[in-house]
PDB file of C-alpha atoms in Angstrom:
ATOM      1  CA  MET A1099       0.000   0.000   0.000  1.00 33.00           C
ATOM      2  CA  LYS A1100       1.188   3.498  -0.825  1.00 32.00           C
ATOM      3  CA  THR A1101      -0.073   6.690   0.713  1.00 33.00           C
ATOM      4  CA  SER A1102       0.813  10.327   0.088  1.00 30.00           C
ATOM      5  CA  VAL A1103       0.615  11.119   3.783  1.00 31.00           C
ATOM      6  CA  LEU A1104       2.464   9.339   6.566  1.00 36.00           C
ATOM      7  CA  PHE A1105       0.535   9.904   9.771  1.00 35.00           C
ATOM      8  CA  CYS A1106       2.135  10.874  13.032  1.00 37.00           C
ATOM      9  CA  VAL A1107       1.668   7.436  14.578  1.00 36.00           C
ATOM     10  CA  CYS A1108       4.929   5.624  13.925  1.00 39.00           C
ATOM     11  CA  ALA A1109       6.219   2.495  15.639  1.00 36.00           C
ATOM     12  CA  SER A1110       3.464   2.820  18.263  1.00 33.00           C
ATOM     13  CA  ILE A1111       4.796   6.252  19.270  1.00 34.00           C
ATOM     14  CA  VAL A1112       2.310   9.095  19.028  1.00 34.00           C
ATOM     15  CA  LEU A1113       3.991  12.351  18.060  1.00 37.00           C
ATOM     16  CA  SER A1114       2.387  15.725  18.587  1.00 36.00           C
ATOM     17  CA  CYS A1115       3.730  16.645  15.210  1.00 42.00           C
ATOM     18  CA  GLY A1116       1.237  19.101  13.812  1.00 41.00           C
ATOM     19  CA  ALA A1117       1.359  19.083  10.020  1.00 47.00           C
ATOM     20  CA  PRO A1118       1.813  15.716   8.291  1.00 49.00           C
ATOM     21  CA  ALA A1119       5.212  14.733   6.948  1.00 66.00           C
ATOM     22  CA  ALA A1120       6.036  16.140   3.527  1.00 71.00           C
ATOM     23  CA  ASN A1121       6.658  14.003   0.454  1.00 91.00           C
ATOM     24  CA  ALA A1122       6.170  10.791   2.437  1.00 90.00           C
ATOM     25  CA  GLU A1123       5.155   7.339   1.272  1.00 93.00           C
ATOM     26  CA  GLN A1124       4.676   3.970   2.895  1.00 94.00           C
ATOM     27  CA  VAL A1125       5.957   1.295   0.520  1.00 95.00           C
ATOM     28  CA  SER A1126       5.934  -2.491   0.374  1.00 94.00           C
ATOM     29  CA  LEU A1127       8.844  -4.467  -1.060  1.00 93.00           C
ATOM     30  CA  ARG A1128       9.215  -8.143  -1.873  1.00 83.00           C
ATOM     31  CA  GLN A1129      11.454  -9.834   0.656  1.00 71.00           C
ATOM     32  CA  SER A1130      14.668 -11.071  -0.900  1.00 77.00           C
ATOM     33  CA  MET A1131      17.250 -12.262   1.616  1.00 89.00           C
ATOM     34  CA  VAL A1132      19.739 -13.926  -0.690  1.00 89.00           C
ATOM     35  CA  CYS A1133      21.382 -16.221   1.892  1.00 90.00           C
ATOM     36  CA  GLY A1134      24.775 -16.216   0.181  1.00 82.00           C
ATOM     37  CA  LYS A1135      23.551 -18.466  -2.606  1.00 80.00           C
ATOM     38  CA  GLN A1136      24.557 -16.290  -5.549  1.00 80.00           C
ATOM     39  CA  SER A1137      28.118 -15.533  -6.583  1.00 80.00           C
ATOM     40  CA  ALA A1138      27.339 -12.276  -8.420  1.00 84.00           C
ATOM     41  CA  ARG A1139      28.558  -9.996  -5.667  1.00 93.00           C
ATOM     42  CA  PRO A1140      31.432  -7.491  -5.555  1.00 93.00           C
ATOM     43  CA  ASP A1141      33.364  -9.211  -2.773  1.00 93.00           C
ATOM     44  CA  ARG A1142      33.889 -12.280  -4.960  1.00 89.00           C
ATOM     45  CA  ASN A1143      36.015 -10.314  -7.431  1.00 84.00           C
ATOM     46  CA  ALA A1144      39.438 -10.520  -5.789  1.00 80.00           C
ATOM     47  CA  ALA A1145      41.184  -8.801  -8.711  1.00 81.00           C
ATOM     48  CA  ALA A1146      39.033  -5.677  -8.357  1.00 80.00           C
ATOM     49  CA  LEU A1147      39.117  -5.396  -4.564  1.00 91.00           C
ATOM     50  CA  LYS A1148      41.958  -4.147  -2.437  1.00 91.00           C
ATOM     51  CA  GLU A1149      41.842  -2.499   0.953  1.00 92.00           C
ATOM     52  CA  ASN A1150      43.574   0.864   0.902  1.00 94.00           C
ATOM     53  CA  VAL A1151      44.378   3.370   3.628  1.00 95.00           C
ATOM     54  CA  VAL A1152      44.487   7.170   3.557  1.00 95.00           C
ATOM     55  CA  GLU A1153      45.944   9.286   6.326  1.00 93.00           C
ATOM     56  CA  GLY A1154      43.339  11.575   7.870  1.00 91.00           C
ATOM     57  CA  ARG A1155      44.050  14.451  10.228  1.00 87.00           C
ATOM     58  CA  ASN A1156      43.435  12.128  13.185  1.00 86.00           C
ATOM     59  CA  GLY A1157      44.717   8.810  11.901  1.00 89.00           C
ATOM     60  CA  PRO A1158      44.408   6.185   9.176  1.00 93.00           C
ATOM     61  CA  ILE A1159      41.129   5.455   7.393  1.00 95.00           C
ATOM     62  CA  ALA A1160      40.838   2.069   5.656  1.00 95.00           C
ATOM     63  CA  TYR A1161      38.481   1.739   2.693  1.00 97.00           C
ATOM     64  CA  TYR A1162      37.446  -0.256  -0.372  1.00 97.00           C
ATOM     65  CA  ARG A1163      36.218   1.176  -3.669  1.00 96.00           C
ATOM     66  CA  PHE A1164      34.641  -0.653  -6.595  1.00 96.00           C
ATOM     67  CA  GLY A1165      32.108  -0.150  -9.367  1.00 95.00           C
ATOM     68  CA  ARG A1166      31.956   2.630 -11.917  1.00 93.00           C
ATOM     69  CA  GLY A1167      29.943   5.841 -12.121  1.00 96.00           C
ATOM     70  CA  THR A1168      29.160   8.735  -9.821  1.00 96.00           C
ATOM     71  CA  PRO A1169      30.584   8.029  -6.339  1.00 97.00           C
ATOM     72  CA  VAL A1170      28.571   6.809  -3.363  1.00 98.00           C
ATOM     73  CA  VAL A1171      30.231   6.837   0.072  1.00 98.00           C
ATOM     74  CA  LEU A1172      28.561   4.619   2.675  1.00 98.00           C
ATOM     75  CA  ILE A1173      29.027   5.238   6.411  1.00 98.00           C
ATOM     76  CA  THR A1174      28.297   2.288   8.662  1.00 97.00           C
ATOM     77  CA  GLY A1175      26.755   2.165  12.113  1.00 97.00           C
ATOM     78  CA  TYR A1176      27.273   1.482  15.802  1.00 96.00           C
ATOM     79  CA  ARG A1177      29.739  -1.323  16.582  1.00 94.00           C
ATOM     80  CA  ALA A1178      29.830  -2.131  12.872  1.00 95.00           C
ATOM     81  CA  SER A1179      32.549  -2.663  10.303  1.00 95.00           C
ATOM     82  CA  ILE A1180      32.293  -2.656   6.522  1.00 96.00           C
ATOM     83  CA  ALA A1181      31.253  -6.316   6.831  1.00 94.00           C
ATOM     84  CA  GLU A1182      27.852  -5.186   8.132  1.00 95.00           C
ATOM     85  CA  TRP A1183      26.951  -3.978   4.642  1.00 97.00           C
ATOM     86  CA  ASN A1184      24.991  -6.517   2.634  1.00 97.00           C
ATOM     87  CA  ALA A1185      27.083  -7.641  -0.349  1.00 96.00           C
ATOM     88  CA  TYR A1186      24.130  -7.785  -2.748  1.00 96.00           C
ATOM     89  CA  PHE A1187      22.978  -4.303  -1.733  1.00 97.00           C
ATOM     90  CA  LEU A1188      26.470  -2.960  -2.476  1.00 97.00           C
ATOM     91  CA  GLY A1189      26.539  -4.906  -5.728  1.00 96.00           C
ATOM     92  CA  GLU A1190      23.290  -3.318  -6.846  1.00 96.00           C
ATOM     93  CA  LEU A1191      24.683   0.157  -6.170  1.00 97.00           C
ATOM     94  CA  ALA A1192      27.939  -0.723  -7.955  1.00 96.00           C
ATOM     95  CA  ARG A1193      26.057  -1.409 -11.195  1.00 95.00           C
ATOM     96  CA  HIS A1194      25.836   2.350 -11.855  1.00 97.00           C
ATOM     97  CA  HIS A1195      28.084   3.948  -9.231  1.00 97.00           C
ATOM     98  CA  GLU A1196      31.543   3.840  -7.760  1.00 97.00           C
ATOM     99  CA  VAL A1197      31.002   2.524  -4.238  1.00 98.00           C
ATOM    100  CA  ILE A1198      33.308   3.490  -1.363  1.00 98.00           C
ATOM    101  CA  VAL A1199      32.965   1.781   2.030  1.00 98.00           C
ATOM    102  CA  PHE A1200      35.242   2.407   5.008  1.00 97.00           C
ATOM    103  CA  ASP A1201      35.701   1.497   8.652  1.00 96.00           C
ATOM    104  CA  ASN A1202      35.044   4.151  11.269  1.00 95.00           C
ATOM    105  CA  ARG A1203      37.927   5.097  13.550  1.00 93.00           C
ATOM    106  CA  GLY A1204      39.038   2.408  15.948  1.00 91.00           C
ATOM    107  CA  VAL A1205      37.781  -0.418  13.700  1.00 92.00           C
ATOM    108  CA  GLY A1206      39.917  -2.719  11.549  1.00 89.00           C
ATOM    109  CA  ARG A1207      42.835  -0.962   9.843  1.00 88.00           C
ATOM    110  CA  SER A1208      41.254   2.389  10.746  1.00 91.00           C
ATOM    111  CA  ALA A1209      42.375   1.703  14.310  1.00 77.00           C
ATOM    112  CA  GLY A1210      45.633   3.623  14.073  1.00 58.00           C
ATOM    113  CA  VAL A1211      48.146   4.021  16.850  1.00 50.00           C
ATOM    114  CA  ALA A1212      46.821   3.378  20.346  1.00 49.00           C
ATOM    115  CA  GLY A1213      45.493   6.560  21.870  1.00 47.00           C
ATOM    116  CA  ARG A1214      45.838   8.598  18.720  1.00 57.00           C
ATOM    117  CA  TYR A1215      42.126   9.220  18.406  1.00 58.00           C
ATOM    118  CA  GLY A1216      41.781  10.507  21.935  1.00 62.00           C
ATOM    119  CA  VAL A1217      39.317   9.416  24.567  1.00 68.00           C
ATOM    120  CA  ASN A1218      36.350  11.697  24.043  1.00 82.00           C
ATOM    121  CA  TYR A1219      35.507  11.938  20.366  1.00 89.00           C
ATOM    122  CA  GLY A1220      31.987  12.402  19.053  1.00 93.00           C
ATOM    123  CA  ILE A1221      29.902  12.443  15.900  1.00 96.00           C
ATOM    124  CA  PRO A1222      31.610  15.654  14.606  1.00 94.00           C
ATOM    125  CA  ASP A1223      35.025  13.983  14.907  1.00 93.00           C
ATOM    126  CA  MET A1224      33.867  10.942  12.958  1.00 95.00           C
ATOM    127  CA  ALA A1225      32.399  13.302  10.339  1.00 95.00           C
ATOM    128  CA  ASP A1226      35.865  14.876  10.079  1.00 93.00           C
ATOM    129  CA  ASP A1227      37.260  11.406   9.340  1.00 94.00           C
ATOM    130  CA  ALA A1228      34.737  10.901   6.534  1.00 96.00           C
ATOM    131  CA  ALA A1229      35.507  14.363   5.168  1.00 96.00           C
ATOM    132  CA  ASP A1230      39.225  13.549   5.141  1.00 95.00           C
ATOM    133  CA  LEU A1231      38.600  10.372   3.147  1.00 97.00           C
ATOM    134  CA  ILE A1232      36.422  12.236   0.643  1.00 96.00           C
ATOM    135  CA  ALA A1233      39.038  14.970   0.233  1.00 95.00           C
ATOM    136  CA  ALA A1234      41.897  12.478  -0.126  1.00 96.00           C
ATOM    137  CA  LEU A1235      40.033  10.642  -2.900  1.00 96.00           C
ATOM    138  CA  ASP A1236      38.976  13.960  -4.478  1.00 95.00           C
ATOM    139  CA  LEU A1237      35.391  12.760  -4.894  1.00 95.00           C
ATOM    140  CA  ARG A1238      32.864  14.935  -6.721  1.00 89.00           C
ATOM    141  CA  ARG A1239      29.134  14.660  -7.516  1.00 91.00           C
ATOM    142  CA  LEU A1240      28.987  12.659  -4.346  1.00 96.00           C
ATOM    143  CA  THR A1241      26.101  10.854  -2.657  1.00 98.00           C
ATOM    144  CA  ILE A1242      26.469  10.107   1.060  1.00 98.00           C
ATOM    145  CA  VAL A1243      24.596   7.077   2.445  1.00 98.00           C
ATOM    146  CA  GLY A1244      24.544   6.732   6.232  1.00 98.00           C
ATOM    147  CA  TRP A1245      23.035   3.804   8.131  1.00 98.00           C
ATOM    148  CA  SER A1246      22.107   4.018  11.831  1.00 98.00           C
ATOM    149  CA  MET A1247      24.959   5.818  13.649  1.00 98.00           C
ATOM    150  CA  GLY A1248      26.458   6.327  10.183  1.00 98.00           C
ATOM    151  CA  GLY A1249      23.364   8.367   9.348  1.00 98.00           C
ATOM    152  CA  MET A1250      24.150  10.641  12.281  1.00 98.00           C
ATOM    153  CA  ILE A1251      27.699  11.058  10.960  1.00 98.00           C
ATOM    154  CA  ALA A1252      26.274  11.782   7.497  1.00 98.00           C
ATOM    155  CA  GLN A1253      23.946  14.469   8.885  1.00 98.00           C
ATOM    156  CA  GLN A1254      26.874  16.155  10.620  1.00 97.00           C
ATOM    157  CA  LEU A1255      28.978  15.849   7.468  1.00 96.00           C
ATOM    158  CA  VAL A1256      26.532  17.669   5.193  1.00 96.00           C
ATOM    159  CA  THR A1257      26.317  20.615   7.582  1.00 95.00           C
ATOM    160  CA  MET A1258      30.055  21.220   7.120  1.00 91.00           C
ATOM    161  CA  PRO A1259      31.201  23.948   4.681  1.00 84.00           C
ATOM    162  CA  ASP A1260      31.925  21.698   1.686  1.00 74.00           C
ATOM    163  CA  ARG A1261      30.292  21.741  -1.732  1.00 72.00           C
ATOM    164  CA  ARG A1262      31.230  18.204  -2.777  1.00 82.00           C
ATOM    165  CA  PHE A1263      27.885  16.688  -1.821  1.00 92.00           C
ATOM    166  CA  ASP A1264      25.133  16.211  -4.402  1.00 95.00           C
ATOM    167  CA  ARG A1265      22.728  13.988  -2.472  1.00 97.00           C
ATOM    168  CA  LEU A1266      22.119  12.494   0.960  1.00 98.00           C
ATOM    169  CA  VAL A1267      20.504   9.160   1.866  1.00 98.00           C
ATOM    170  CA  LEU A1268      19.652   8.494   5.519  1.00 98.00           C
ATOM    171  CA  LEU A1269      18.873   4.884   6.349  1.00 98.00           C
ATOM    172  CA  SER A1270      17.420   3.717   9.695  1.00 98.00           C
ATOM    173  CA  THR A1271      18.803   6.654  11.647  1.00 98.00           C
ATOM    174  CA  ALA A1272      17.793   9.462  13.996  1.00 98.00           C
ATOM    175  CA  PRO A1273      17.986  13.255  14.072  1.00 98.00           C
ATOM    176  CA  PRO A1274      19.964  15.205  16.649  1.00 98.00           C
ATOM    177  CA  GLY A1275      18.628  16.805  19.780  1.00 96.00           C
ATOM    178  CA  ALA A1276      15.120  16.826  21.150  1.00 94.00           C
ATOM    179  CA  HIS A1277      13.671  15.620  17.841  1.00 90.00           C
ATOM    180  CA  ALA A1278      15.115  12.114  18.346  1.00 96.00           C
ATOM    181  CA  VAL A1279      13.521   9.014  19.838  1.00 95.00           C
ATOM    182  CA  PRO A1280      16.593   7.200  21.288  1.00 94.00           C
ATOM    183  CA  LEU A1281      16.809   3.431  21.398  1.00 91.00           C
ATOM    184  CA  ALA A1282      15.337   1.592  24.363  1.00 92.00           C
ATOM    185  CA  ALA A1283      17.633   0.486  27.202  1.00 92.00           C
ATOM    186  CA  GLU A1284      17.150  -3.264  26.561  1.00 92.00           C
ATOM    187  CA  THR A1285      17.863  -2.860  22.854  1.00 94.00           C
ATOM    188  CA  ASP A1286      20.915  -0.773  23.685  1.00 92.00           C
ATOM    189  CA  LYS A1287      22.200  -3.539  25.955  1.00 92.00           C
ATOM    190  CA  VAL A1288      21.838  -6.200  23.240  1.00 93.00           C
ATOM    191  CA  LEU A1289      23.560  -4.097  20.572  1.00 93.00           C
ATOM    192  CA  SER A1290      26.362  -3.131  22.959  1.00 89.00           C
ATOM    193  CA  GLY A1291      27.404  -6.762  23.330  1.00 81.00           C
ATOM    194  CA  GLY A1292      25.352  -7.695  26.373  1.00 72.00           C
ATOM    195  CA  GLY A1293      23.371 -10.463  24.701  1.00 62.00           C
ATOM    196  CA  GLY A1294      24.853 -13.325  26.709  1.00 70.00           C
ATOM    197  CA  PRO A1295      25.361 -16.831  25.261  1.00 75.00           C
ATOM    198  CA  ASP A1296      22.656 -16.225  22.639  1.00 85.00           C
ATOM    199  CA  ALA A1297      24.133 -12.877  21.611  1.00 89.00           C
ATOM    200  CA  PHE A1298      23.940 -13.387  17.841  1.00 92.00           C
ATOM    201  CA  ALA A1299      20.317 -14.551  17.888  1.00 93.00           C
ATOM    202  CA  ASN A1300      19.420 -11.696  20.229  1.00 93.00           C
ATOM    203  CA  VAL A1301      21.034  -9.130  17.905  1.00 95.00           C
ATOM    204  CA  MET A1302      19.130 -10.609  14.957  1.00 96.00           C
ATOM    205  CA  GLY A1303      15.983 -10.315  17.054  1.00 95.00           C
ATOM    206  CA  VAL A1304      16.361  -6.548  17.416  1.00 96.00           C
ATOM    207  CA  LEU A1305      17.649  -5.883  13.885  1.00 97.00           C
ATOM    208  CA  PHE A1306      14.777  -7.670  12.151  1.00 97.00           C
ATOM    209  CA  PRO A1307      10.996  -8.069  12.535  1.00 96.00           C
ATOM    210  CA  SER A1308       9.909 -11.272  14.263  1.00 95.00           C
ATOM    211  CA  ASN A1309       8.742 -12.875  11.003  1.00 94.00           C
ATOM    212  CA  ALA A1310      12.215 -12.394   9.470  1.00 95.00           C
ATOM    213  CA  THR A1311      14.406 -13.367  12.425  1.00 95.00           C
ATOM    214  CA  SER A1312      14.798 -17.053  11.555  1.00 94.00           C
ATOM    215  CA  ASP A1313      15.876 -16.160   8.007  1.00 94.00           C
ATOM    216  CA  ALA A1314      18.271 -13.551   9.400  1.00 95.00           C
ATOM    217  CA  VAL A1315      19.900 -16.079  11.753  1.00 94.00           C
ATOM    218  CA  ARG A1316      20.360 -18.389   8.771  1.00 94.00           C
ATOM    219  CA  CYS A1317      21.342 -15.823   6.124  1.00 95.00           C
ATOM    220  CA  PHE A1318      22.957 -12.764   7.717  1.00 96.00           C
ATOM    221  CA  VAL A1319      26.554 -13.977   7.869  1.00 94.00           C
ATOM    222  CA  GLY A1320      26.505 -15.381   4.339  1.00 94.00           C
ATOM    223  CA  ASP A1321      25.189 -12.116   2.918  1.00 95.00           C
ATOM    224  CA  MET A1322      27.749  -9.875   4.658  1.00 95.00           C
ATOM    225  CA  PHE A1323      30.308  -8.024   2.567  1.00 96.00           C
ATOM    226  CA  ALA A1324      33.436 -10.186   2.875  1.00 93.00           C
ATOM    227  CA  PRO A1325      36.259  -9.072   0.559  1.00 93.00           C
ATOM    228  CA  PRO A1326      39.268 -11.384   0.250  1.00 89.00           C
ATOM    229  CA  GLY A1327      41.787 -10.791   3.023  1.00 85.00           C
ATOM    230  CA  TYR A1328      39.415  -8.761   5.198  1.00 87.00           C
ATOM    231  CA  GLU A1329      39.555 -10.405   8.591  1.00 76.00           C
ATOM    232  CA  GLU A1330      36.619 -10.703  10.926  1.00 70.00           C
ATOM    233  CA  THR A1331      36.699  -7.533  12.989  1.00 75.00           C
ATOM    234  CA  ARG A1332      36.107  -7.461  16.720  1.00 82.00           C
ATOM    235  CA  ILE A1333      34.977  -4.043  17.906  1.00 88.00           C
ATOM    236  CA  PRO A1334      37.145  -3.129  20.928  1.00 87.00           C
ATOM    237  CA  ASP A1335      35.360  -2.310  24.177  1.00 89.00           C
ATOM    238  CA  ASP A1336      36.798   1.207  24.251  1.00 89.00           C
ATOM    239  CA  VAL A1337      35.460   1.879  20.741  1.00 91.00           C
ATOM    240  CA  THR A1338      32.040   0.611  21.788  1.00 92.00           C
ATOM    241  CA  ALA A1339      32.114   2.988  24.764  1.00 91.00           C
ATOM    242  CA  GLN A1340      33.254   5.937  22.631  1.00 92.00           C
ATOM    243  CA  GLN A1341      30.584   5.379  19.992  1.00 94.00           C
ATOM    244  CA  HIS A1342      27.940   4.982  22.685  1.00 94.00           C
ATOM    245  CA  ARG A1343      28.901   8.305  24.282  1.00 94.00           C
ATOM    246  CA  ALA A1344      28.985   9.942  20.862  1.00 95.00           C
ATOM    247  CA  MET A1345      25.377   8.915  20.201  1.00 96.00           C
ATOM    248  CA  GLU A1346      24.264  10.030  23.635  1.00 95.00           C
ATOM    249  CA  ARG A1347      25.653  13.490  22.897  1.00 95.00           C
ATOM    250  CA  TRP A1348      23.977  13.428  19.482  1.00 97.00           C
ATOM    251  CA  PHE A1349      20.597  12.889  21.105  1.00 96.00           C
ATOM    252  CA  ALA A1350      21.235  16.066  23.153  1.00 96.00           C
ATOM    253  CA  ASP A1351      22.710  18.186  20.337  1.00 96.00           C
ATOM    254  CA  ASP A1352      20.078  20.819  19.527  1.00 96.00           C
ATOM    255  CA  GLU A1353      22.745  22.930  17.815  1.00 96.00           C
ATOM    256  CA  ALA A1354      23.211  20.169  15.227  1.00 96.00           C
ATOM    257  CA  ALA A1355      19.449  20.156  14.657  1.00 96.00           C
ATOM    258  CA  THR A1356      19.520  23.896  13.975  1.00 96.00           C
ATOM    259  CA  ALA A1357      22.348  23.389  11.471  1.00 95.00           C
ATOM    260  CA  LEU A1358      20.425  20.581   9.778  1.00 96.00           C
ATOM    261  CA  ARG A1359      17.474  22.901   9.175  1.00 95.00           C
ATOM    262  CA  ARG A1360      19.767  25.005   6.986  1.00 94.00           C
ATOM    263  CA  VAL A1361      20.739  22.086   4.740  1.00 93.00           C
ATOM    264  CA  ARG A1362      19.498  22.429   1.167  1.00 93.00           C
ATOM    265  CA  LEU A1363      20.461  19.097  -0.335  1.00 95.00           C
ATOM    266  CA  PRO A1364      18.290  16.517  -2.105  1.00 97.00           C
ATOM    267  CA  THR A1365      17.688  13.967   0.649  1.00 98.00           C
ATOM    268  CA  LEU A1366      16.070  10.536   0.759  1.00 98.00           C
ATOM    269  CA  ILE A1367      15.116   9.186   4.191  1.00 98.00           C
ATOM    270  CA  ILE A1368      14.344   5.458   4.452  1.00 98.00           C
ATOM    271  CA  ALA A1369      13.167   3.623   7.544  1.00 98.00           C
ATOM    272  CA  GLY A1370      11.618   0.283   8.441  1.00 97.00           C
ATOM    273  CA  ALA A1371       8.095   0.345   9.820  1.00 97.00           C
ATOM    274  CA  ASP A1372       9.145  -2.317  12.341  1.00 97.00           C
ATOM    275  CA  ASP A1373      12.496  -0.867  13.411  1.00 98.00           C
ATOM    276  CA  GLU A1374      13.014  -1.762  17.077  1.00 96.00           C
ATOM    277  CA  VAL A1375      16.346   0.064  17.307  1.00 97.00           C
ATOM    278  CA  LEU A1376      15.539   3.559  16.031  1.00 97.00           C
ATOM    279  CA  ALA A1377      11.800   3.891  15.623  1.00 96.00           C
ATOM    280  CA  ASP A1378      10.502   5.252  12.319  1.00 96.00           C
ATOM    281  CA  ALA A1379       9.231   8.270  14.250  1.00 96.00           C
ATOM    282  CA  ASN A1380      12.845   9.430  13.867  1.00 97.00           C
ATOM    283  CA  ALA A1381      12.485   9.352  10.089  1.00 97.00           C
ATOM    284  CA  VAL A1382       9.346  11.485  10.314  1.00 96.00           C
ATOM    285  CA  ALA A1383      11.221  14.006  12.456  1.00 96.00           C
ATOM    286  CA  LEU A1384      14.118  14.081   9.974  1.00 97.00           C
ATOM    287  CA  ASN A1385      11.693  14.658   7.127  1.00 96.00           C
ATOM    288  CA  ARG A1386      10.474  17.784   8.908  1.00 95.00           C
ATOM    289  CA  LEU A1387      13.966  18.998   9.750  1.00 95.00           C
ATOM    290  CA  ILE A1388      15.438  18.701   6.239  1.00 96.00           C
ATOM    291  CA  ALA A1389      13.627  20.931   3.774  1.00 94.00           C
ATOM    292  CA  GLY A1390      12.393  19.167   0.650  1.00 95.00           C
ATOM    293  CA  SER A1391      13.438  15.700   1.803  1.00 97.00           C
ATOM    294  CA  ARG A1392      11.659  12.552   0.658  1.00 97.00           C
ATOM    295  CA  LEU A1393      10.522   9.967   3.194  1.00 98.00           C
ATOM    296  CA  ARG A1394       9.940   6.268   2.496  1.00 97.00           C
ATOM    297  CA  ILE A1395       8.716   3.972   5.286  1.00 97.00           C
ATOM    298  CA  VAL A1396       9.111   0.319   4.280  1.00 97.00           C
ATOM    299  CA  ASP A1397       6.461  -2.127   5.478  1.00 96.00           C
ATOM    300  CA  ASP A1398       7.620  -5.247   7.308  1.00 95.00           C
ATOM    301  CA  ALA A1399      11.183  -3.975   7.623  1.00 97.00           C
ATOM    302  CA  GLY A1400      13.494  -3.674  10.599  1.00 97.00           C
ATOM    303  CA  HIS A1401      16.666  -1.761  11.371  1.00 98.00           C
ATOM    304  CA  ALA A1402      18.857  -3.797   8.992  1.00 97.00           C
ATOM    305  CA  LEU A1403      16.458  -3.549   6.075  1.00 96.00           C
ATOM    306  CA  MET A1404      19.324  -3.649   3.545  1.00 97.00           C
ATOM    307  CA  PHE A1405      19.623  -7.344   4.450  1.00 97.00           C
ATOM    308  CA  GLN A1406      15.881  -7.935   4.019  1.00 97.00           C
ATOM    309  CA  TYR A1407      15.561  -6.085   0.715  1.00 97.00           C
ATOM    310  CA  PRO A1408      19.103  -5.666  -0.660  1.00 96.00           C
ATOM    311  CA  ARG A1409      18.390  -5.313  -4.358  1.00 94.00           C
ATOM    312  CA  GLN A1410      15.136  -3.375  -4.022  1.00 96.00           C
ATOM    313  CA  LEU A1411      16.760  -0.939  -1.607  1.00 97.00           C
ATOM    314  CA  GLY A1412      19.772  -0.537  -3.898  1.00 97.00           C
ATOM    315  CA  ARG A1413      17.452   0.226  -6.813  1.00 96.00           C
ATOM    316  CA  MET A1414      15.474   2.710  -4.739  1.00 97.00           C
ATOM    317  CA  ILE A1415      18.661   4.608  -3.897  1.00 98.00           C
ATOM    318  CA  ASP A1416      19.977   4.343  -7.460  1.00 98.00           C
ATOM    319  CA  ALA A1417      16.722   5.835  -8.809  1.00 97.00           C
ATOM    320  CA  PHE A1418      17.018   8.705  -6.333  1.00 98.00           C
ATOM    321  CA  ILE A1419      20.608   9.443  -7.354  1.00 97.00           C
ATOM    322  CA  GLY A1420      19.895   9.229 -11.075  1.00 92.00           C
ATOM    323  CA  PRO A1421      22.486   9.024 -13.868  1.00 83.00           C
TER     324      PRO A1421
END
């Protein structure tokens, strides 16, 4: 079902939101978890994939780039590495775009020298890292895609005084300041590594709707982006703590919300109707903050909807970017 108006009742949270969200649609997609069964994915092409490192102002930033066309930089989320991108989703984007994925500071080869990143960095600092990568690669006509915490970094990034950005895609994320609906304490505990002996199943349970959890447990690992030579990355406890504090400050950053209101950039906001991590009420709030933005709420989709609908989501973003 599609509707031209998305009402203010989102994820069972009633917002006193006044006017309805602008340019908003609720959409249904056909579920397509691939379960690692198809070889047509970018991380199977060893000759075309090599991890590279650029030196940012605060330390090294490790990245991969592949595909051909206008560039798309993807920023990943809380306690995530580049492996948390779905390989088929990236492959769909790479059909018409050059795709750049990188690890946030403290993760993988972006870890740098111990202590170099400091002990109190926030979302603006991680946006500086992304800006340094973009400048080092001299990217133009650029689309930024940010998922979850990566969407917060992307929001901060586009408020910086740089004219490289053409478009912004915000996926399963939240606005800054009082406009946000932060994640619940129990969900926070699971995502922070407190899931106990059934940690993986518990994480799948909060990333996906209940009717997709069994498929996610079976398919998630096989569908992760796994380039040759990229080792499984453990997120250090201190990085988890830093990222957690960074998000807490984001949810209190009304100054960032004011800056976001001044952004004039074509923006697509996508959220799952069944997101248990960052409720889709956040997407509605973002739609009101960013002038002229488009909002798409996906039925039967959770926080990691790029694993539920990898190709459809890639095509949706590709159509928004255009040639």
